[in-house]
Short mmCIF file of C-alpha atoms in Angstrom, two decimals:
data_model
loop_
_atom_site.label_atom_id
_atom_site.label_comp_id
_atom_site.label_asym_id
_atom_site.label_seq_id
_atom_site.Cartn_x
_atom_site.Cartn_y
_atom_site.Cartn_z
CA UNK A 233 -52.22 122.46 122.78
CA UNK A 234 -52.82 119.91 120.42
CA UNK A 235 -51.12 120.67 117.19
CA UNK A 236 -49.85 118.17 114.59
CA UNK A 237 -46.76 119.71 112.18
CA UNK A 238 -45.98 118.46 108.57
CA UNK A 239 -43.05 120.50 107.55
CA UNK A 240 -42.57 118.84 104.31
CA UNK A 241 -45.19 120.83 101.97
CA UNK A 242 -44.28 119.16 98.45
CA UNK A 243 -42.04 116.24 98.10
CA UNK A 244 -41.29 114.83 94.19
CA UNK A 245 -39.50 111.64 94.08
CA UNK A 246 -38.77 109.57 91.14
CA UNK A 247 -40.43 105.97 90.90
CA UNK A 248 -38.65 103.59 92.98
CA UNK A 249 -37.23 105.88 95.39
CA UNK A 250 -37.78 105.72 99.19
CA UNK A 251 -39.41 108.55 100.85
CA UNK A 252 -40.09 109.68 104.10
CA UNK A 253 -43.12 111.90 105.20
CA UNK A 254 -42.36 113.51 108.56
CA UNK A 255 -45.10 114.14 111.37
CA UNK A 256 -44.29 115.98 114.60
CA UNK A 257 -47.20 116.40 117.25
CA UNK A 258 -48.01 118.31 120.67
CA UNK A 259 -50.31 117.34 123.32
CA UNK A 260 -50.32 116.60 126.99
CA UNK A 261 -52.67 113.92 126.87
CA UNK A 262 -50.87 110.76 128.18
CA UNK A 263 -53.37 109.01 125.82
CA UNK A 264 -53.40 109.66 122.46
CA UNK A 265 -53.63 108.30 119.10
CA UNK A 266 -51.95 108.95 115.83
CA UNK A 267 -53.02 108.38 112.21
CA UNK A 268 -51.79 108.41 108.48
CA UNK A 269 -54.38 108.86 105.80
CA UNK A 270 -54.13 109.30 102.10
CA UNK A 271 -56.03 111.98 99.86
CA UNK A 272 -55.65 111.27 96.14
CA UNK A 273 -57.35 113.76 93.69
CA UNK A 274 -60.49 112.01 94.32
CA UNK A 275 -60.55 113.71 97.68
CA UNK A 276 -61.63 110.71 99.69
CA UNK A 277 -59.47 110.31 102.80
CA UNK A 278 -57.85 106.62 102.90
CA UNK A 279 -57.38 105.20 106.17
CA UNK A 280 -53.54 103.53 106.26
CA UNK A 281 -52.79 103.29 110.02
CA UNK A 282 -53.53 104.45 114.02
CA UNK A 283 -51.37 103.91 116.45
CA UNK A 284 -51.95 103.86 119.91
CA UNK A 285 -49.65 106.14 122.50
CA UNK A 286 -48.97 103.17 124.77
CA UNK A 287 -47.69 100.97 121.40
CA UNK A 288 -44.54 102.14 120.29
CA UNK A 289 -43.36 99.46 118.20
CA UNK A 290 -42.77 100.33 114.82
CA UNK A 291 -45.11 98.69 111.86
CA UNK A 292 -44.69 97.71 108.39
CA UNK A 293 -47.61 96.90 106.13
CA UNK A 294 -46.29 95.96 102.55
CA UNK A 295 -44.19 99.20 100.94
CA UNK A 296 -45.31 101.24 104.35
CA UNK A 297 -43.51 101.42 107.27
CA UNK A 298 -44.02 103.76 110.43
CA UNK A 299 -41.69 104.75 112.99
CA UNK A 300 -43.20 106.10 116.29
CA UNK A 301 -40.90 107.57 118.53
CA UNK A 302 -42.63 109.32 121.65
CA UNK A 303 -39.23 110.75 123.20
CA UNK A 304 -39.20 113.13 119.99
CA UNK A 305 -42.63 113.56 119.47
CA UNK A 306 -42.74 111.75 116.15
CA UNK A 307 -44.50 109.42 114.08
CA UNK A 308 -43.04 109.41 110.69
CA UNK A 309 -44.01 107.62 107.72
CA UNK A 310 -41.76 105.95 105.08
CA UNK A 311 -42.81 104.29 101.47
CA UNK A 312 -40.06 102.18 100.21
CA UNK A 313 -39.88 101.71 96.35
CA UNK A 314 -42.33 104.59 95.42
CA UNK A 315 -44.73 104.29 92.88
CA UNK A 316 -46.65 106.79 90.68
CA UNK A 317 -50.17 105.64 92.51
CA UNK A 318 -48.53 106.80 95.67
CA UNK A 319 -48.94 110.28 94.58
CA UNK A 320 -51.14 111.77 96.52
CA UNK A 321 -51.63 114.20 99.81
CA UNK A 322 -50.71 112.50 103.08
CA UNK A 323 -52.06 113.77 106.51
CA UNK A 324 -50.81 113.03 109.72
CA UNK A 325 -53.48 113.47 112.85
CA UNK A 326 -53.95 113.31 116.37
CA UNK A 327 -56.98 111.99 118.15
CA UNK A 328 -57.21 112.76 121.61
CA UNK A 329 -59.52 110.97 124.03
CA UNK A 330 -62.47 108.78 122.55
CA UNK A 331 -65.29 110.70 120.93
CA UNK A 332 -63.22 114.05 120.12
CA UNK A 333 -62.55 114.84 116.55
CA UNK A 334 -59.10 114.63 114.88
CA UNK A 335 -56.32 117.39 114.59
CA UNK A 336 -54.99 117.48 111.33
CA UNK A 337 -51.27 118.37 110.03
CA UNK A 338 -51.31 120.61 107.05
CA UNK A 339 -50.29 117.65 104.57
CA UNK A 340 -47.25 116.70 102.54
CA UNK A 341 -48.29 116.78 99.11
CA UNK A 342 -46.27 113.36 97.35
CA UNK A 343 -45.54 113.50 93.28
CA UNK A 344 -44.19 110.05 92.24
CA UNK A 345 -42.90 110.41 88.38
CA UNK A 346 -42.02 107.55 86.36
CA UNK B 252 -65.40 97.56 107.34
CA UNK B 253 -67.45 100.45 108.83
CA UNK B 254 -68.68 102.54 105.87
CA UNK B 255 -69.81 106.04 105.79
CA UNK B 256 -71.66 107.63 102.82
CA UNK B 257 -72.15 111.34 101.92
CA UNK B 258 -74.91 112.69 99.47
CA UNK B 259 -74.38 114.15 97.23
CA UNK B 260 -71.14 113.74 96.27
CA UNK B 261 -70.97 117.37 94.39
CA UNK B 262 -73.04 119.77 94.34
CA UNK B 263 -73.57 123.29 92.58
CA UNK B 264 -76.03 126.11 93.55
CA UNK B 265 -76.95 129.76 93.11
CA UNK B 266 -76.18 132.01 95.65
CA UNK B 267 -78.32 132.91 98.36
CA UNK B 268 -79.99 129.03 98.21
CA UNK B 269 -79.74 126.61 100.84
CA UNK B 270 -77.73 123.19 100.48
CA UNK B 271 -78.33 120.32 102.59
CA UNK B 272 -75.61 117.53 102.76
CA UNK B 273 -76.12 114.21 104.37
CA UNK B 274 -73.42 111.88 106.20
CA UNK B 275 -74.74 108.25 106.93
CA UNK B 276 -73.23 105.66 108.88
CA UNK B 277 -74.21 102.41 106.71
CA UNK B 278 -73.47 99.65 109.02
CA UNK B 279 -72.93 101.09 112.31
CA UNK B 280 -74.33 103.15 114.95
CA UNK B 281 -72.77 107.11 115.71
CA UNK B 282 -73.63 108.72 118.54
CA UNK B 283 -71.34 111.22 117.50
CA UNK B 284 -70.43 112.45 113.80
CA UNK B 285 -67.93 115.45 113.00
CA UNK B 286 -67.73 117.75 109.98
CA UNK B 287 -64.70 119.04 108.26
CA UNK B 288 -64.39 121.47 105.81
CA UNK B 289 -61.48 121.69 103.49
CA UNK B 290 -60.40 124.30 101.32
CA UNK B 291 -58.14 123.68 98.20
CA UNK B 292 -54.85 122.83 99.09
CA UNK B 293 -55.37 123.06 102.54
CA UNK B 294 -56.18 120.33 105.20
CA UNK B 295 -59.00 119.59 106.93
CA UNK B 296 -60.80 121.95 109.52
CA UNK B 297 -63.20 120.93 111.99
CA UNK B 298 -66.61 122.94 111.89
CA UNK B 299 -68.58 121.27 114.37
CA UNK B 300 -69.36 117.90 116.87
CA UNK B 301 -72.73 116.55 115.76
CA UNK B 302 -74.35 114.75 118.63
CA UNK B 303 -77.37 112.51 118.37
CA UNK B 304 -80.46 113.82 119.86
CA UNK B 305 -78.94 117.40 121.25
CA UNK B 306 -77.23 120.19 119.59
CA UNK B 307 -73.94 120.43 117.75
CA UNK B 308 -71.11 121.99 119.03
CA UNK B 309 -69.72 124.38 116.50
CA UNK B 310 -65.84 125.52 116.66
CA UNK B 311 -64.65 129.19 117.18
CA UNK B 312 -65.72 131.06 114.40
CA UNK B 313 -67.90 128.78 112.77
CA UNK B 314 -71.65 130.41 112.04
CA UNK B 315 -73.90 128.20 113.84
CA UNK B 316 -76.87 129.88 111.72
CA UNK B 317 -75.28 129.38 108.39
CA UNK B 318 -74.20 126.08 108.84
CA UNK B 319 -77.24 124.18 110.31
CA UNK B 320 -76.38 120.81 111.83
CA UNK B 321 -79.00 118.16 112.89
CA UNK B 322 -78.45 114.66 114.12
CA UNK B 323 -81.61 112.88 114.57
CA UNK B 324 -80.59 109.78 114.77
CA UNK B 325 -77.67 107.36 115.18
CA UNK B 326 -76.73 106.53 111.68
CA UNK B 327 -77.40 110.10 109.94
CA UNK B 328 -76.26 113.83 110.60
CA UNK B 329 -77.25 116.77 108.42
CA UNK B 330 -75.23 119.66 107.31
CA UNK B 331 -77.29 122.61 106.19
CA UNK B 332 -75.78 125.73 104.53
CA UNK B 333 -78.49 128.46 104.42
CA UNK B 334 -78.12 131.11 102.05
CA UNK B 335 -74.63 129.72 100.42
CA UNK B 336 -72.41 132.36 99.13
CA UNK B 337 -69.46 131.32 96.84
CA UNK B 338 -67.23 131.94 99.94
CA UNK B 339 -68.70 128.90 101.28
CA UNK B 340 -67.68 126.86 98.30
CA UNK B 341 -65.53 123.92 99.60
CA UNK B 342 -65.11 119.96 100.39
CA UNK B 343 -67.70 119.54 103.18
CA UNK B 344 -66.38 115.81 104.83
CA UNK B 345 -67.86 114.04 107.51
CA UNK B 346 -66.54 111.26 109.72
CA UNK B 347 -68.51 108.97 112.18
CA UNK B 348 -67.13 107.31 115.44
CA UNK B 349 -68.02 103.48 115.92
CA UNK B 350 -69.41 103.05 119.35
CA UNK B 351 -68.86 99.26 118.83
CA UNK B 352 -64.98 100.08 119.24
CA UNK B 353 -64.90 100.90 122.98
CA UNK B 354 -61.81 102.48 123.75
CA UNK B 355 -60.36 102.16 120.43
CA UNK B 356 -61.81 105.03 119.44
CA UNK B 357 -62.09 104.71 115.57
CA UNK B 358 -63.42 107.32 113.28
CA UNK B 359 -64.86 106.85 109.66
CA UNK B 360 -64.48 109.43 107.16
CA UNK B 361 -67.20 109.68 104.29
CA UNK B 362 -66.05 110.18 100.90
CA UNK B 363 -66.75 113.99 101.29
CA UNK B 364 -69.13 116.40 99.34
CA UNK B 365 -67.83 119.13 97.08
CA UNK B 366 -69.93 122.19 97.05
CA UNK B 367 -69.34 125.14 94.35
CA UNK B 368 -71.25 128.39 94.91
CA UNK B 369 -72.06 130.63 91.88
#
């Protein structure tokens, strides 16, 4: 079965704190894709990153970093020095073979207060 | 980058009427588009897969006669909610797969359409 679990429903932090959003996935496919999306109150999904199953390199983009570990089937997302503008719902998603729809986790609502 | 548009961005209609939502890929061709539904504070749930020139594939539990999908061209898919009822009120999001990316499957999401049925 294909499944994405985001165990953290809501997280609240104060500005400048670091925060990690967890994502655990299940799949029997050997080739798959993992994604993170941000959904601000406007509703539009903002693409953050895609990672292919054969590329376990961690990635850093500004204040964002991602830790992909196949051994634990996890793809965690860390925001360093959080800002109020980071407040949103964050979704982790799993993509199977090309051309199929994404399977989304339930999302984590991040609230950053000043 | 690739852009997917949706029209309208929001719509309010009376119970019993039909509403059409358009999803367009603006600068790429998409043989496959996906329709998702998102209820408040919930995740995106796949409703159907729309393939250009063929019938859509619906997920279990989604009424195909109620949610009509037409994918008449490589850049346009439409979702028609027929005889809408208040329980159909939701946020509908489409995504389109960019053919040009080959094996590196890339899907682009539209901005969503918020449907409110009174």
